[in-house]
mmCIF file of C-alpha atoms and ligand atoms in Angstrom:
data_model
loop_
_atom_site.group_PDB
_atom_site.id
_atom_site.type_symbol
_atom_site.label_atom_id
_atom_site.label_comp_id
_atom_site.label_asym_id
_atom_site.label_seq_id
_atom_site.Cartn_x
_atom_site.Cartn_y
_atom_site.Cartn_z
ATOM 1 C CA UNK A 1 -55.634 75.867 110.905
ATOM 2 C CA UNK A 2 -53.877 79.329 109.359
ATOM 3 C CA UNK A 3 -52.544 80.623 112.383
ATOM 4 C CA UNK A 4 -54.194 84.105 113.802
ATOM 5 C CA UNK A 5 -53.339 87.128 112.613
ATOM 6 C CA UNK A 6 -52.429 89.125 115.615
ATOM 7 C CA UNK A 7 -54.607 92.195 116.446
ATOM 8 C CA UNK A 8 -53.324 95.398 118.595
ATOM 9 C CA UNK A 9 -56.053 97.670 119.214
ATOM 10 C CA UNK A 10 -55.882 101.111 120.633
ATOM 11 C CA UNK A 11 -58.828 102.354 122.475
ATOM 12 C CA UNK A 12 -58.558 106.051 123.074
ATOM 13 C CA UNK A 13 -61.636 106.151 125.552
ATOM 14 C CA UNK A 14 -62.656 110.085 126.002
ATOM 15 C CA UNK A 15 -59.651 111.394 125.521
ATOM 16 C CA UNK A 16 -57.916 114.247 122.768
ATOM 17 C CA UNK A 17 -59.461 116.083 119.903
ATOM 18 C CA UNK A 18 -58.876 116.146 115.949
ATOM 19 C CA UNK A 19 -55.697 117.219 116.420
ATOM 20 C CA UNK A 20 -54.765 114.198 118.256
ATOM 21 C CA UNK A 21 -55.753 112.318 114.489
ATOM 22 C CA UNK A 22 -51.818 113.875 113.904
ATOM 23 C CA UNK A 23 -50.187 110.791 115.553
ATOM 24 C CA UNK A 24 -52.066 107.940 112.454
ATOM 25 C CA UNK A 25 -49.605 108.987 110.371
ATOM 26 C CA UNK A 26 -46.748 109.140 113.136
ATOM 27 C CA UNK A 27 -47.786 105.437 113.876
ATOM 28 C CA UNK A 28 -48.111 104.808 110.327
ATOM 29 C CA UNK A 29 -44.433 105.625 109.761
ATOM 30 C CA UNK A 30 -43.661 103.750 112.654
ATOM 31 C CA UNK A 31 -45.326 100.266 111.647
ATOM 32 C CA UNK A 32 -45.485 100.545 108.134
ATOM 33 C CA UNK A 33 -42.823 97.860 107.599
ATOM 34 C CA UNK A 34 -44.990 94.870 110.053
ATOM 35 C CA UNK A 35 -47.979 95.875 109.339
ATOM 36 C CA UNK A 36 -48.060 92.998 106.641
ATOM 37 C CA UNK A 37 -48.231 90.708 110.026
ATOM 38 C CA UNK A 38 -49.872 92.417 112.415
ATOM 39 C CA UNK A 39 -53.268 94.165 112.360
ATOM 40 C CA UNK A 40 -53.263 97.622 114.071
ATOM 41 C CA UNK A 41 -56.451 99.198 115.265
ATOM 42 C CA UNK A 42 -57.315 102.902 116.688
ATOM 43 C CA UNK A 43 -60.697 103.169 118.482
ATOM 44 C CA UNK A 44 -60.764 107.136 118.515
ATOM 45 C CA UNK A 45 -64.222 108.864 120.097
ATOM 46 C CA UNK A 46 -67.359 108.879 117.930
ATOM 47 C CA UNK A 47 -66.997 112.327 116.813
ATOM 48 C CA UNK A 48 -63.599 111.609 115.097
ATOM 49 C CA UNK A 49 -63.981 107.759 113.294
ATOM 50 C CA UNK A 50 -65.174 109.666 110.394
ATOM 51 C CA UNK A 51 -61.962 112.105 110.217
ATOM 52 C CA UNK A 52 -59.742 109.089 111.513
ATOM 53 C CA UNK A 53 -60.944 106.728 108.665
ATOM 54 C CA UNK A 54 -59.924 109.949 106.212
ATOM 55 C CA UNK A 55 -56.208 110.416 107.508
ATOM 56 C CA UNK A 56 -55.954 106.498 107.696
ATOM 57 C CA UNK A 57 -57.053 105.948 104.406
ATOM 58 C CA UNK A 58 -53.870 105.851 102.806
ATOM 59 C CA UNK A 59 -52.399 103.550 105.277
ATOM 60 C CA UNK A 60 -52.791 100.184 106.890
ATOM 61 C CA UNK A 61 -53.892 100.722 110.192
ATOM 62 C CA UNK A 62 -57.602 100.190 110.717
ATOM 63 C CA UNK A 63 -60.007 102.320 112.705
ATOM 64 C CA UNK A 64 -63.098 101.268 114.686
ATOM 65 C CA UNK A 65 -65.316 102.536 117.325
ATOM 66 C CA UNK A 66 -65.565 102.278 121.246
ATOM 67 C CA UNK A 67 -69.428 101.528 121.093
ATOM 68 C CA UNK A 68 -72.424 101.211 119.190
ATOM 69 C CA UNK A 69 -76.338 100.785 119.785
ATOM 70 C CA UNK A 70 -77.979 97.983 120.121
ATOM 71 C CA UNK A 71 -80.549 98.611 116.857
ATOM 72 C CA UNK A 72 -79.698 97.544 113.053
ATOM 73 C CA UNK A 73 -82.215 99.791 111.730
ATOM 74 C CA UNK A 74 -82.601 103.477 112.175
ATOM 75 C CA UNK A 75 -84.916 104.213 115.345
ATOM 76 C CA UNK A 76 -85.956 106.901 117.553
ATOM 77 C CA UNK A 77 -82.630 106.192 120.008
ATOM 78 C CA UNK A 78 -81.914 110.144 120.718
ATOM 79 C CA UNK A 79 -78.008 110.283 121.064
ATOM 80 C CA UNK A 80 -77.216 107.022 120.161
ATOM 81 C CA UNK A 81 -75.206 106.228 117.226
ATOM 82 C CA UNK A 82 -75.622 102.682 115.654
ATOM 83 C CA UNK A 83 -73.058 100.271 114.180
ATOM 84 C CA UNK A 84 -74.542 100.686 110.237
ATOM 85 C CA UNK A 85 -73.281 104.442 111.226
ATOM 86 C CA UNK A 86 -70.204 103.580 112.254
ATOM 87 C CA UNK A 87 -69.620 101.603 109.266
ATOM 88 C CA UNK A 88 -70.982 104.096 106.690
ATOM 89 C CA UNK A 89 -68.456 106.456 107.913
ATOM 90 C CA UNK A 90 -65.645 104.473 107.444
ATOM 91 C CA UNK A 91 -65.123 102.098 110.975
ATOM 92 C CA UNK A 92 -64.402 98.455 110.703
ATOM 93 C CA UNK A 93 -64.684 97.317 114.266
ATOM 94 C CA UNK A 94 -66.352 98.340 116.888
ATOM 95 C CA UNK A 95 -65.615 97.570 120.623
ATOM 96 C CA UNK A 96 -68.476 96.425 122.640
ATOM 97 C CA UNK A 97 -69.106 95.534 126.769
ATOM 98 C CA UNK A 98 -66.088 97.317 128.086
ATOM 99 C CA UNK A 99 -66.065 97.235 131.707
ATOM 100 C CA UNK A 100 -66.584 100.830 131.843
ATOM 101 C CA UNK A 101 -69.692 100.806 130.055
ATOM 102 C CA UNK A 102 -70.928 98.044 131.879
ATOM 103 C CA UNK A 103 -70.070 99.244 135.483
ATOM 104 C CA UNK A 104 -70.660 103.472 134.975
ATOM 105 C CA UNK A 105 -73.323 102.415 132.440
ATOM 106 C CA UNK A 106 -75.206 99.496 133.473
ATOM 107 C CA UNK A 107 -74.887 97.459 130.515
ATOM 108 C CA UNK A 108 -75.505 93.948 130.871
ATOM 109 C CA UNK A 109 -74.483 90.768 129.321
ATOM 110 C CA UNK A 110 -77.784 90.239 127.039
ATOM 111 C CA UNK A 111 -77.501 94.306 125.603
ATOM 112 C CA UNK A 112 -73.585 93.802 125.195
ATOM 113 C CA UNK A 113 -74.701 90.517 123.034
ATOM 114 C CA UNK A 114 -77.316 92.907 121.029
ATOM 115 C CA UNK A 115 -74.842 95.500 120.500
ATOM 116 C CA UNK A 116 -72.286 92.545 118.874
ATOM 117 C CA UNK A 117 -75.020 91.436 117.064
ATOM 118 C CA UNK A 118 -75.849 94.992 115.532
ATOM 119 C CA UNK A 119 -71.998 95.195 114.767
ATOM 120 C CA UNK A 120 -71.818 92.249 112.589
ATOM 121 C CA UNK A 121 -75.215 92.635 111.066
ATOM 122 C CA UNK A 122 -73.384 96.466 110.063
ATOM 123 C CA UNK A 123 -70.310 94.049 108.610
ATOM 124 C CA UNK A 124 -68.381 95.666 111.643
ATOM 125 C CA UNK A 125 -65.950 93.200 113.625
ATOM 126 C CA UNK A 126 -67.309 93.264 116.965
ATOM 127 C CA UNK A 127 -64.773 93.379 119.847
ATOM 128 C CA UNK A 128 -66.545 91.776 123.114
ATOM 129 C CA UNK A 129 -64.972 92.869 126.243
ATOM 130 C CA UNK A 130 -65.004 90.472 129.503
ATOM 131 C CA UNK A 131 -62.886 90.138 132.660
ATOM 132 C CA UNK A 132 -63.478 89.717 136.383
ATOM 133 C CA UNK A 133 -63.298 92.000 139.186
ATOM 134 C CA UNK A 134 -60.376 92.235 141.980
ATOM 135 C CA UNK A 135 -63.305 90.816 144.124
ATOM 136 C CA UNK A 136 -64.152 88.160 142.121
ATOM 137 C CA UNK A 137 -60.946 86.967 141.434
ATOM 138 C CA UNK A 138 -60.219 87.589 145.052
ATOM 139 C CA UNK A 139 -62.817 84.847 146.110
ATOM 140 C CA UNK A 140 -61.641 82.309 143.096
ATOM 141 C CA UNK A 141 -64.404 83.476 140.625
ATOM 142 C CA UNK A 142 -62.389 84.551 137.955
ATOM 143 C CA UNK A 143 -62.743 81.706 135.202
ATOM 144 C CA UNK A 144 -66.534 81.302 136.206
ATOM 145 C CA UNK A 145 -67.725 84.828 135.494
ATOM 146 C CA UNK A 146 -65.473 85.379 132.474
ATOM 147 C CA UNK A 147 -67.222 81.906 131.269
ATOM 148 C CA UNK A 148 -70.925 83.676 131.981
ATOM 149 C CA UNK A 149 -69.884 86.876 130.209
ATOM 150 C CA UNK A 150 -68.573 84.953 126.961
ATOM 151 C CA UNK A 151 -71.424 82.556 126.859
ATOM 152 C CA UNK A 152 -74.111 85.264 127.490
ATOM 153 C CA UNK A 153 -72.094 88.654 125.628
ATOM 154 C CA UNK A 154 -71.404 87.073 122.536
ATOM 155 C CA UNK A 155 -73.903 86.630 119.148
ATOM 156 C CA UNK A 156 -74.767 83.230 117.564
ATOM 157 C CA UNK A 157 -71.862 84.218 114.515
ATOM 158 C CA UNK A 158 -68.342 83.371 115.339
ATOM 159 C CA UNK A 159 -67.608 85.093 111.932
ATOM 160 C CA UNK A 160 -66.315 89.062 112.349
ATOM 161 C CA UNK A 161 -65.989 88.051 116.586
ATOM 162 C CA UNK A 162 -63.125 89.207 118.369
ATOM 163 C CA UNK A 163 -62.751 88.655 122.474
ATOM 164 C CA UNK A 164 -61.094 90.915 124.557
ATOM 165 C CA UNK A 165 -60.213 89.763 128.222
ATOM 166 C CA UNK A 166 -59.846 92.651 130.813
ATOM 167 C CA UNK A 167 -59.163 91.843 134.059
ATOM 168 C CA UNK A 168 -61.400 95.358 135.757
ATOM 169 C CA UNK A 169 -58.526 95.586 138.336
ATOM 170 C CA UNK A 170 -55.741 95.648 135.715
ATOM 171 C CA UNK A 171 -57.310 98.973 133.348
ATOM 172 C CA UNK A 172 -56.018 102.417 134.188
ATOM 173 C CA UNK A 173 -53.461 101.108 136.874
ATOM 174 C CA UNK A 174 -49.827 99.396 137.156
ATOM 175 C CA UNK A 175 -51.140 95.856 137.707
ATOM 176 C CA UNK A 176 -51.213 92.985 135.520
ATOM 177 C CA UNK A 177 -52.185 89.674 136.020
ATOM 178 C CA UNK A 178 -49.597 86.894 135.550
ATOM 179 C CA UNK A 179 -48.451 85.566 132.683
ATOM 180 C CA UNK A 180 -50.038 82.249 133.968
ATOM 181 C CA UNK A 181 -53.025 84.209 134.731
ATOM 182 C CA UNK A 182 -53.520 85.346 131.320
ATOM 183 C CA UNK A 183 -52.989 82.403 130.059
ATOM 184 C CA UNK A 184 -55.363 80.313 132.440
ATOM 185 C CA UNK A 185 -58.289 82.571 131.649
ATOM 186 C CA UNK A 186 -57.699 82.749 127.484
ATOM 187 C CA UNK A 187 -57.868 78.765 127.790
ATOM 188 C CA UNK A 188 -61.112 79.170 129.446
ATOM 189 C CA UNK A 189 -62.182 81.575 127.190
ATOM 190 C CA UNK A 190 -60.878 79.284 124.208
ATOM 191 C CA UNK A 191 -62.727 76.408 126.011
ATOM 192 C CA UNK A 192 -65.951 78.097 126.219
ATOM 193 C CA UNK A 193 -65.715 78.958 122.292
ATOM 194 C CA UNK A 194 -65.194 75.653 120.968
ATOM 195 C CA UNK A 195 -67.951 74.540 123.053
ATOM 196 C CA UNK A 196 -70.359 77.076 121.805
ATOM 197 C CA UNK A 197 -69.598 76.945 117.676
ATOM 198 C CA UNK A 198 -69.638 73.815 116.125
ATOM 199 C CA UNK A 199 -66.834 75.235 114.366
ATOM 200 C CA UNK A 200 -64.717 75.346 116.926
ATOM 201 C CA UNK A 201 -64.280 78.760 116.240
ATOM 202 C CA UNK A 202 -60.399 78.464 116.028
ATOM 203 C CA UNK A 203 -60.753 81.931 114.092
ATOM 204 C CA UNK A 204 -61.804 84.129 116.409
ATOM 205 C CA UNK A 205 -58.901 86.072 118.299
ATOM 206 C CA UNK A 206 -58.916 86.426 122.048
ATOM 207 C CA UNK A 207 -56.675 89.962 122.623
ATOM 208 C CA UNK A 208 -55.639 90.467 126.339
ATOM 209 C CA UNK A 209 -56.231 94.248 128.105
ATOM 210 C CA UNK A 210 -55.155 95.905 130.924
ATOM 211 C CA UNK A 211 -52.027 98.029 131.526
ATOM 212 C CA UNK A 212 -50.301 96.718 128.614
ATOM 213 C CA UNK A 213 -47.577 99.486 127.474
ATOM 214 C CA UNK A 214 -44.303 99.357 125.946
ATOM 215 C CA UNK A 215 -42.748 97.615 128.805
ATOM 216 C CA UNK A 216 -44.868 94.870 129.235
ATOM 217 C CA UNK A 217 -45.900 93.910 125.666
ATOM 218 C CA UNK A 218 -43.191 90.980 124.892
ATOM 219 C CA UNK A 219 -44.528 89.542 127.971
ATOM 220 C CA UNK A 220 -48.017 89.516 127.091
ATOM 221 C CA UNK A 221 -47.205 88.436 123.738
ATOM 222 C CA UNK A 222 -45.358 85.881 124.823
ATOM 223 C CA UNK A 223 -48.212 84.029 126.343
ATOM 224 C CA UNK A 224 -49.560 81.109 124.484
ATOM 225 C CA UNK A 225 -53.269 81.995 123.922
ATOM 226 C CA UNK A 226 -52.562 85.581 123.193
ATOM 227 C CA UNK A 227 -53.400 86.980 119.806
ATOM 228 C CA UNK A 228 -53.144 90.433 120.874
ATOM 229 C CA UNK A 229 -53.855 93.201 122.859
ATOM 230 C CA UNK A 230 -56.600 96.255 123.757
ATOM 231 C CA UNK A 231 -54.251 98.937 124.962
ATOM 232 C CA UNK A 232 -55.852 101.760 126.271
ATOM 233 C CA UNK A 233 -53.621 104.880 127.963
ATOM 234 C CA UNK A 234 -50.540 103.549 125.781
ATOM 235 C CA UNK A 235 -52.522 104.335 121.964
ATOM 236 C CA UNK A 236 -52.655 107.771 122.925
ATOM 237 C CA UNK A 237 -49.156 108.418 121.913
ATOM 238 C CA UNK A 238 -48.095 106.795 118.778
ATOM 239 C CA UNK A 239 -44.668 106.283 119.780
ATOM 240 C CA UNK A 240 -45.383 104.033 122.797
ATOM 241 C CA UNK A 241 -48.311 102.255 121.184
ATOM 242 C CA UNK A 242 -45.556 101.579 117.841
ATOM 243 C CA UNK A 243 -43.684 100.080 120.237
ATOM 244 C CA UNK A 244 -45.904 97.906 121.411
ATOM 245 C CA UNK A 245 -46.699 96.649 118.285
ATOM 246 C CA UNK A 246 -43.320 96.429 117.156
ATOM 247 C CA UNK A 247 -42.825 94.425 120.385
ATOM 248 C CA UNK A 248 -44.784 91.440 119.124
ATOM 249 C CA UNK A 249 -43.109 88.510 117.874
ATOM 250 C CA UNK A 250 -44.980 88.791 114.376
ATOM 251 C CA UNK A 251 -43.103 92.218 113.597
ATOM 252 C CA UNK A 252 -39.322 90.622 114.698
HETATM 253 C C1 PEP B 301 -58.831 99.608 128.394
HETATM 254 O O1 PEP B 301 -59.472 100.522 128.888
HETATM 255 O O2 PEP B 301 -59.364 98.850 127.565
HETATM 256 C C2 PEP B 301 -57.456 99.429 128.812
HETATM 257 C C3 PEP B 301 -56.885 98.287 128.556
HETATM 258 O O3 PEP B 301 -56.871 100.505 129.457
HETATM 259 P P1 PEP B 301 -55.337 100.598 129.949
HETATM 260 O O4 PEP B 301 -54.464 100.003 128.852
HETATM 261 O O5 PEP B 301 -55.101 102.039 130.130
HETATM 262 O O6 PEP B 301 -55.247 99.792 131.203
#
């Protein structure tokens, strides 16, 4: 098996304007010599994949989107924006079941599986997020709903699948889990895969998210299972999220 490329994706949420585009090329400059070894990814808002793809174009780093709808063909969906979209204008991936849209907006596992599934049928990557609550890891549920979400979030093609695992109570604070953590619940998640493709689907890369920033990175990295990381405050700026990347054992 060729080992996995790693992926470091930055998901800027609802945050900046065009302006904020500036800091591709201060990444670029940043990364340029790894990038050879390392896949870098900016999620920037809808409004701005177009312009990103434009000032990336020259470059290596990639840009995708933080969501797309769940239909493959054009449809009366008013204010939706759908994956073929995405991909006209320019986006490779697109990131799909965050926790945010699935606690502020309801999704569930079977439209986060529709949404992957309108990714790849766009020729998008799909990135499909999954983690536990502090409650349910709390009361030892951890593995088990991260095992529900993967089984039920994820389409039938292990081709152009990426996982992300995001422990809810790690995003937007100053708490990780464990190294050990991580690493118990990207077994799992590695686990569930080779159960569910005949494959084995030794291909797909399982990224870790939550908190991750320039001081932390080597340590994520570090674990076993890791192939990468969703980084969400830390993209903003390009100089912490070059460090990051720079921070992974690939780019030494
Ligand atoms: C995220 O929202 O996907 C995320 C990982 O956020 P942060 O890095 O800010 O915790």
């Amino acid at each position: 098996m060729a080992a996995r490329k790693p992926l470091i994706a930055g998901n800027w949420k609802m945050y900046g304007r065009r302006a904020n585009l500036g800091e591709l090329e201060v990444l670029w400059r940043s990364i340029s010599p790894v990038a050879a070894h390392v896949d870098a990814l900016i999620c920037p808002p809808a409004p701005y994949v177009q312009n990103a793809a434009w000032s990336a174009r020259e470059t290596g780093i990639l840009i995708g989107a933080q969501d797309c709808g769940t239909e493959s063909e054009d449809a009366a969906r008013t204010g939706d924006v759908s994956a073929a979209m995405l991909a006209d204008v320019g986006a490779r991936f697109v990131i799909v079941g965050h926790s945010e849209r699935r606690a502020l907006f309801g999704e569930t596992d079977a439209v986060v599986r529709r949404k992957a599934q309108a990714a790849q049928r766009a020729g998008l990557t799909a990135i499909v997020c999954v983690g536990e609550t502090r409650l349910e890891r709390d009361s030892g549920q951890a593995g088990d709903v991260v095992v529900r979400q993967v089984r039920d979030s994820i389409p039938d093609d292990a081709e152009s699948l990426v996982i992300a695992y995001e422990p809810v109570w790690a995003i937007g604070g100053d708490r990780t889990p464990t190294p050990a953590e991580i690493d118990e619940i990207h077994h799992i998640i590695r686990g569930t895969l080779a159960q569910r493709f005949a494959s084995g689907a030794s291909d797909i890369r399982i990224l870790y998210g939550g908190s991750v920033g320039p001081k932390n990175a080597a340590e994520v990295f570090a674990v076993g299972g890791v192939d990468g990381a969703l980084v969400g405050r830390a993209s903003l700026k390009a100089a912490d999220f070059a460090a990051i990347i720079l921070a992974h054992p690939a780019a030494k």
